[in-house]
Short mmCIF file of C-alpha atoms in Angstrom, two decimals:
data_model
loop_
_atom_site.label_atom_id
_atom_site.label_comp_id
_atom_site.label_asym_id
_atom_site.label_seq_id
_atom_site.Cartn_x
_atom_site.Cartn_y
_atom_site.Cartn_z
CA UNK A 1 0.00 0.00 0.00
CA UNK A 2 1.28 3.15 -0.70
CA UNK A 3 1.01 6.16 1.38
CA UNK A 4 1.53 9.75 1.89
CA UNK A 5 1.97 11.85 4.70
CA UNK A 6 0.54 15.64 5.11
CA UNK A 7 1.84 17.63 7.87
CA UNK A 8 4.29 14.91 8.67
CA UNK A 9 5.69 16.16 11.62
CA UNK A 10 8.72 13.79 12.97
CA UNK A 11 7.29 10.89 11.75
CA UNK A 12 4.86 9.40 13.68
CA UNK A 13 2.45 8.47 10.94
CA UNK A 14 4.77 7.45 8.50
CA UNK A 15 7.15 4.95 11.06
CA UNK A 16 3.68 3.65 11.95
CA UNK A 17 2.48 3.07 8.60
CA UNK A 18 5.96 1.57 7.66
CA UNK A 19 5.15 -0.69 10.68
CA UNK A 20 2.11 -1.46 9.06
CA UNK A 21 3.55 -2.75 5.89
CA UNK A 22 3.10 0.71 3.57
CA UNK A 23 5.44 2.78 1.43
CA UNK A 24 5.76 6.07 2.52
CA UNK A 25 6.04 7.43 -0.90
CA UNK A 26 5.34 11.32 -0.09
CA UNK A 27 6.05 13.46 3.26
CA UNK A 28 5.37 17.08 3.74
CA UNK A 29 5.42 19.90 6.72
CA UNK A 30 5.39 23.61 6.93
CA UNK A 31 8.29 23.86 8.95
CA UNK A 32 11.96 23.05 7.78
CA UNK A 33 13.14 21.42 10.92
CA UNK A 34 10.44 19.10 10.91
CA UNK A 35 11.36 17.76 7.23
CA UNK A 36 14.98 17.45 8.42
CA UNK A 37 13.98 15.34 11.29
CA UNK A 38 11.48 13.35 9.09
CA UNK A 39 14.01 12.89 6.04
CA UNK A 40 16.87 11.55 8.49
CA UNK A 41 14.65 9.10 9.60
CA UNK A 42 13.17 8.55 6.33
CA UNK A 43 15.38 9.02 3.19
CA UNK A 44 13.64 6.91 0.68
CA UNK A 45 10.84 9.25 1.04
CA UNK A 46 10.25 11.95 -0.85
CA UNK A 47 10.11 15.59 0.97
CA UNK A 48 8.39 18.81 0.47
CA UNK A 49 8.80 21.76 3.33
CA UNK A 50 5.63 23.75 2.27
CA UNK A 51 2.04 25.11 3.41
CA UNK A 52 0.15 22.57 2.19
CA UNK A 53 -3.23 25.25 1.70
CA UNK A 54 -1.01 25.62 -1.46
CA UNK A 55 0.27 22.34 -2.52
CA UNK A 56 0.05 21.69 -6.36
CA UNK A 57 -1.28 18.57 -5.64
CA UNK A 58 -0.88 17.11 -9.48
CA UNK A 59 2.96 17.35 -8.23
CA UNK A 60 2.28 14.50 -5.43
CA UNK A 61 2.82 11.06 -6.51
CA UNK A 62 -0.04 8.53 -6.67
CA UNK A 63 -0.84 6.88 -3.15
CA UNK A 64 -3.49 4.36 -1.83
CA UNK A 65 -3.57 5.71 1.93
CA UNK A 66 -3.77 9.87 3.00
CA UNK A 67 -2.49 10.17 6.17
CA UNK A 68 -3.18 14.06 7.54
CA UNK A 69 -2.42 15.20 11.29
CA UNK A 70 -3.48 19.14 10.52
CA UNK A 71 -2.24 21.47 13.20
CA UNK A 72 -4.70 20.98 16.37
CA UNK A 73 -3.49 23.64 18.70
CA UNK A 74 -6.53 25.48 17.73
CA UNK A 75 -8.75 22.69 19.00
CA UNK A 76 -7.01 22.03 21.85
CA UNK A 77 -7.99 23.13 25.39
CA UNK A 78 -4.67 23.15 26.03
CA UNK A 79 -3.60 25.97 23.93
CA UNK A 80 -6.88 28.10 25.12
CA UNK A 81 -8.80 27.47 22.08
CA UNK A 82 -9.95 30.89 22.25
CA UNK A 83 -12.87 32.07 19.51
CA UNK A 84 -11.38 34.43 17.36
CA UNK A 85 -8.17 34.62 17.46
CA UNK A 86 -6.61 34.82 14.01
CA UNK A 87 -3.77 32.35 15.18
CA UNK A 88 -6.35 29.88 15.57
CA UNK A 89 -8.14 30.47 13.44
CA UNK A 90 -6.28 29.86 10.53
CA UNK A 91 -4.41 26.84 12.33
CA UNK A 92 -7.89 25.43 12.64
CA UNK A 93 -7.92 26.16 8.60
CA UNK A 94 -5.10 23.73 7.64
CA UNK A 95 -7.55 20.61 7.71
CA UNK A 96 -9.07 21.76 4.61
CA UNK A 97 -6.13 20.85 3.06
CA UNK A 98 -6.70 17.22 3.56
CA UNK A 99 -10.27 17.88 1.28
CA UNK A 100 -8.10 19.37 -1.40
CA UNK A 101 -5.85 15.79 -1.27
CA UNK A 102 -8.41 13.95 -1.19
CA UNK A 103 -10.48 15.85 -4.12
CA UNK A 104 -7.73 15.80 -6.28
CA UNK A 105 -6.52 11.87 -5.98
CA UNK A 106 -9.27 10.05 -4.54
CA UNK A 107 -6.98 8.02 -2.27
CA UNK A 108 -9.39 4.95 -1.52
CA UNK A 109 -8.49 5.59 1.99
CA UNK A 110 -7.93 9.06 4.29
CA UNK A 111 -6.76 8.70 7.76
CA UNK A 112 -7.09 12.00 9.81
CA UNK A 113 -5.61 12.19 13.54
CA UNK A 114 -6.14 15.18 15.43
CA UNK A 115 -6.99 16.26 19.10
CA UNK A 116 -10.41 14.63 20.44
CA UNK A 117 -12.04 18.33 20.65
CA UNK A 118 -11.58 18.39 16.36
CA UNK A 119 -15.01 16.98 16.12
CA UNK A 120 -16.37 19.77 18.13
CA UNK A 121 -15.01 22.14 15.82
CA UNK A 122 -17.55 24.65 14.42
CA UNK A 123 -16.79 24.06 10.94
CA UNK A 124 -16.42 20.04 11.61
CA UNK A 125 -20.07 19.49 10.25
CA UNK A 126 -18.79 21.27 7.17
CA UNK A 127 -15.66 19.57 7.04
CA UNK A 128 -16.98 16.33 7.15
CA UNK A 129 -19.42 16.74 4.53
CA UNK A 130 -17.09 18.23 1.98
CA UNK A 131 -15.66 14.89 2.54
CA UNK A 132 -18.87 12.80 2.10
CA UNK A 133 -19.48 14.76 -1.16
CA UNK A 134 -16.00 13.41 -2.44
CA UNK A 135 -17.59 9.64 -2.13
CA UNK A 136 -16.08 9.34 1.41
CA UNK A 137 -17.59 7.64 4.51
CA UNK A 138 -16.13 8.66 7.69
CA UNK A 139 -15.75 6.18 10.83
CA UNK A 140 -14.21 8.66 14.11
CA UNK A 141 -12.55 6.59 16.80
CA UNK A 142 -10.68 7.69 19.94
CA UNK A 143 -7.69 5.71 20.82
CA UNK A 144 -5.82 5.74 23.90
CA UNK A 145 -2.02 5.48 23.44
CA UNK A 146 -1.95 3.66 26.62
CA UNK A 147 -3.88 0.34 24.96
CA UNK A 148 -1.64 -0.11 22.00
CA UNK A 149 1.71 -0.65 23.86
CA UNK A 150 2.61 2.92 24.41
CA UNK A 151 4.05 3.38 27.73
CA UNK A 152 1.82 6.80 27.76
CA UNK A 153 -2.16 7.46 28.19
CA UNK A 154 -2.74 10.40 24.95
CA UNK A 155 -5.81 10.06 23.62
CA UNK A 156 -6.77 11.11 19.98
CA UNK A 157 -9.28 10.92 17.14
CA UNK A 158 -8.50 8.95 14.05
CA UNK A 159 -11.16 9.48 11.69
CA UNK A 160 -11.09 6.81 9.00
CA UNK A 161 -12.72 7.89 6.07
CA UNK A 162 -13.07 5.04 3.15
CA UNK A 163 -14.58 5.12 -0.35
CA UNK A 164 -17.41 2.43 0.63
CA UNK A 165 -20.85 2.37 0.92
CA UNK A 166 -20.45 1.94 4.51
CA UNK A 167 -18.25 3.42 7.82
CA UNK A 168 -15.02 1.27 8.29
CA UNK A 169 -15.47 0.64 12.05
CA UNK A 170 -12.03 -1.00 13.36
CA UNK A 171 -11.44 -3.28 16.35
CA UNK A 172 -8.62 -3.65 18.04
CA UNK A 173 -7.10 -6.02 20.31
CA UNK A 174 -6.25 -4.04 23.58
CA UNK A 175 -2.75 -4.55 24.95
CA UNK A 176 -1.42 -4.76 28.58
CA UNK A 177 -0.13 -1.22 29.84
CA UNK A 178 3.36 -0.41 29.69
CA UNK A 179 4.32 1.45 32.90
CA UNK A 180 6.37 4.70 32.91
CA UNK A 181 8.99 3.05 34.54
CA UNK A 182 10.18 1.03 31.45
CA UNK A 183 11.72 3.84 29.73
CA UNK A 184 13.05 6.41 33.20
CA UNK A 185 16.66 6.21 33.17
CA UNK A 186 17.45 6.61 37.06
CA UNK A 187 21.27 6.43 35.72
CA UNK A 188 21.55 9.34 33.43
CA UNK A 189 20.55 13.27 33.06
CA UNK A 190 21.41 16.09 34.45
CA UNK A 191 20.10 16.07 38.40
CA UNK A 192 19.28 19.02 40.71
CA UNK A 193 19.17 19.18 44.16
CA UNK A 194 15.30 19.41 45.03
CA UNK A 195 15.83 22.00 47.96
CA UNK A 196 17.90 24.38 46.05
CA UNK A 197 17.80 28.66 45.95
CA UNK A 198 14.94 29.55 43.80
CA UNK A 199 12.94 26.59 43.65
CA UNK A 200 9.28 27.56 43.82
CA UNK A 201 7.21 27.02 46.70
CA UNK A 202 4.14 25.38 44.52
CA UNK A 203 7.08 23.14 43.34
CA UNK A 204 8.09 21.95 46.57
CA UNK A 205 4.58 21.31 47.72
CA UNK A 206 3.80 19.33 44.66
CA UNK A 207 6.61 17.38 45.30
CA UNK A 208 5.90 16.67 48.85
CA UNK A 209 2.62 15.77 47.96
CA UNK A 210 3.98 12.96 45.54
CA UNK A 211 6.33 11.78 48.26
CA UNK A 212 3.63 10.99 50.14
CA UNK A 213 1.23 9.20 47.69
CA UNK A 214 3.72 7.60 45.72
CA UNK A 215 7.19 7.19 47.61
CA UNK A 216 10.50 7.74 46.69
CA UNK A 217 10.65 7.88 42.80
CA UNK A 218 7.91 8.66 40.77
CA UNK A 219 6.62 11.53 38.17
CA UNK A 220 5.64 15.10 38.58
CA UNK A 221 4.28 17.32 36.11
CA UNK A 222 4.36 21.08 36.09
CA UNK A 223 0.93 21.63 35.91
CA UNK A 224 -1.40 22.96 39.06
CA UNK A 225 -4.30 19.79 38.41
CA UNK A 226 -4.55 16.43 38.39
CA UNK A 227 -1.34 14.83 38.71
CA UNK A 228 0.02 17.82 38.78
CA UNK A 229 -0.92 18.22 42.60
CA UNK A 230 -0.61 14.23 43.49
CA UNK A 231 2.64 13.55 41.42
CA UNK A 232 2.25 9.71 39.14
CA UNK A 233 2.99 6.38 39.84
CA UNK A 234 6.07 5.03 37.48
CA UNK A 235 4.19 1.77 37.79
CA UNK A 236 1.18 3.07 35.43
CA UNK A 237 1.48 5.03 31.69
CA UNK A 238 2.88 8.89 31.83
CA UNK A 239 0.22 11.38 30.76
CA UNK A 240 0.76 12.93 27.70
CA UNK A 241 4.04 14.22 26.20
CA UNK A 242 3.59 17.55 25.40
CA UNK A 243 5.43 20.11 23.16
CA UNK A 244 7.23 21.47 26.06
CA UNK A 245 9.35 19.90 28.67
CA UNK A 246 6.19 19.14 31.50
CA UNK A 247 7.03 15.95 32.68
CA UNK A 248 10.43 15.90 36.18
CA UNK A 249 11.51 12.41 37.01
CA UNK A 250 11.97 12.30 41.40
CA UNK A 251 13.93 10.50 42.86
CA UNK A 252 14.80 11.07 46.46
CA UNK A 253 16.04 14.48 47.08
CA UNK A 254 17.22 15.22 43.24
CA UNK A 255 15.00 16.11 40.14
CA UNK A 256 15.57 16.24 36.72
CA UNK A 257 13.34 16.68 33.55
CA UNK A 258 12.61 14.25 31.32
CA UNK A 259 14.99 13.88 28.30
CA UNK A 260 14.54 13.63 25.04
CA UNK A 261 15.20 9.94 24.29
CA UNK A 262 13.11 9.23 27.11
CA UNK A 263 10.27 11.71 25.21
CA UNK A 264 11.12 9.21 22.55
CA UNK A 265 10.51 6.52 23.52
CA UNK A 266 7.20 7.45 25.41
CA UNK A 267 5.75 8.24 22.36
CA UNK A 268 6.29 4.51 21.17
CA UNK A 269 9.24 5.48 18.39
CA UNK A 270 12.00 3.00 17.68
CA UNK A 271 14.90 3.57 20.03
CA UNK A 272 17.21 4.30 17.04
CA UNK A 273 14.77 6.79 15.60
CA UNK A 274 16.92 10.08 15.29
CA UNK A 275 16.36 13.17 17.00
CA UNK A 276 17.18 16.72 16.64
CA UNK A 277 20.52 17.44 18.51
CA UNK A 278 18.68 20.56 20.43
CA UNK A 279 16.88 18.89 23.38
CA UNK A 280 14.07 21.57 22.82
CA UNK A 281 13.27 21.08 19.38
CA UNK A 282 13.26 17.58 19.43
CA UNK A 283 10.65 17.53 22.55
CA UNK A 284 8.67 20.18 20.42
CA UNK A 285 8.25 17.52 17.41
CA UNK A 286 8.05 14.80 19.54
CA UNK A 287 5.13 16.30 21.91
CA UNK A 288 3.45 17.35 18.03
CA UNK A 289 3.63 13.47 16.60
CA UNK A 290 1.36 10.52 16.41
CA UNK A 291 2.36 7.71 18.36
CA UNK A 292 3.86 5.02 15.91
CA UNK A 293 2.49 2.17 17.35
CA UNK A 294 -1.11 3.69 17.24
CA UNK A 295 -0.67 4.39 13.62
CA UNK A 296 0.55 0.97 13.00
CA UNK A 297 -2.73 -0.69 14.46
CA UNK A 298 -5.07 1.41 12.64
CA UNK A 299 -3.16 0.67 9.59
CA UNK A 300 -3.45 -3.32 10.38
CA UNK A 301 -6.63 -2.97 11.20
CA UNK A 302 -7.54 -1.43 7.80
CA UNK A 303 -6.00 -4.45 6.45
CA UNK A 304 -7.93 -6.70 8.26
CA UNK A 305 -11.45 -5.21 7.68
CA UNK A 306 -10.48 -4.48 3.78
#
């Protein structure tokens, strides 16, 4: 089956689909770094760095499969998803680009992964009949990370949208968790003392708070909710990696964040998948991508119900 992959981020959907058994024929993003992370990963792919709202899309080569993960920070509640603002607005815009694919090459098959809130999306309605009108039936599902192998609970929408008289609704086996605690490297990073000049009070508390549910070692995030105020058991999935360093690793009286390879392999990528040298970029990509394993059982699962 061959493939193509719009707004390909670092890879996610394609090393998914190649776990799947596709071709990854065709990869594009907006932004540069993105590519060059995706094309070191992926050379027998071809690239394109470009807003796909103005993709010649005669130029793209003949695929089977659409993959699209259109920008979803204007859908999150995470990023505010606040009504009129332009930023959003036009972020929100991006997954018409996956109706232009798809009107121009009739792919038999269009995957579309996004935040869970997409479907509440004013324009969703819309969306999803420009889609219909193309010959499309559209199956939504929301898939937990956390039951596919993925040592992390993120959930997201895959909508599968198939050129059949009928929705392609996919089952999948669900897998035993994989605790947090299979990729923490207590040997390596770069520790702090907890109790050190200028750490912040809320800090401290949250800390002491996860001392006392959870012990000695375990996961704090930076965030004033949830288990932001308890701390997290390394025994159960992390929450989800974000786009910014959120997640410090305790043990005892030192703290560290989380690195990058350990970003990595939360997500589910292959531990020789390549990352940006600058811990911050690569976190920023990583917290962006799909989870490969996810993207692998939808793919199978296409397969199996074809």
């Amino acid at each position: 089956m061959r493939a193509i992959d719009l707004f390909a981020g670092a890879g996610g959907f394609t090393t998914g689909a190649v776990m799947g058994g596709c071709s990854v024929v065709w990869a594009a993003n907006h932004w540069q770094s993105a590519v060059d992370a995706h094309a070191l990963n992926h050379p027998g792919t071809i690239h394109a760095c470009q807003d796909l709202q103005q993709a010649a899309w005669a130029d793209v080569p003949a695929h089977d499969l659409l993959l699209a993960s259109p920008c979803c920070q204007g859908h999150s509640r995470a990023r505010g998803k606040l009504a009129g603002n332009p930023q959003h607005d036009a972020s929100r815009s991006t997954a018409w680009a996956v109706v232009s694919a798809a009107e121009h090459h009739r792919p038999q098959i269009v995957v579309i992964e996004n935040v869970v809130d997409f479907a509440a999306w004013s324009l969703y309605p819309a969306w999803r009949m420009a889609l219909e009108a193309l010959g499309y039936c559209l199956a939504p599902h929301i898939i937990d990370a956390a039951n596919h192998g993925v040592p992390q609970h993120r959930e997201r929408l895959f909508i599968v949208a198939t050129r059949s008289k009928h929705p392609l609704m996919l089952q999948f086996p669900i897998l035993d968790r994989v605790p947090a605690s299979s990729f923490v490297d207590f040997e390596a990073g770069a520790w702090q003392p907890i109790n050190k000049p200028g750490r912040s009070a809320a800090t401290l508390r949250r800390v002491g708070a996860g001392r006392t549910q959870h012990g000695k070692r375990f996961l704090a995030p930076f965030y004033g909710s949830g288990s932001g105020e308890t701390g997290r058991s390394l025994g159960r999935p992390i929450g989800a990696i974000t786009t910014r360093d959120r997640w410090s690793v305790i043990d005892g009286d030192r703290m560290r964040m989380l690195s990058k390879w350990e970003c990595r392999a939360a997500m589910g990528f292959p531990a020789n998948y390549q990352l940006p040298a600058q811990h911050r970029l690569a976190v920023h990509i990583l917290g962006n991508a799909v989870a490969p394993p996810v993207a692998r059982d939808v793919i199978l699962a296409i397969k199996a119900a074809a």
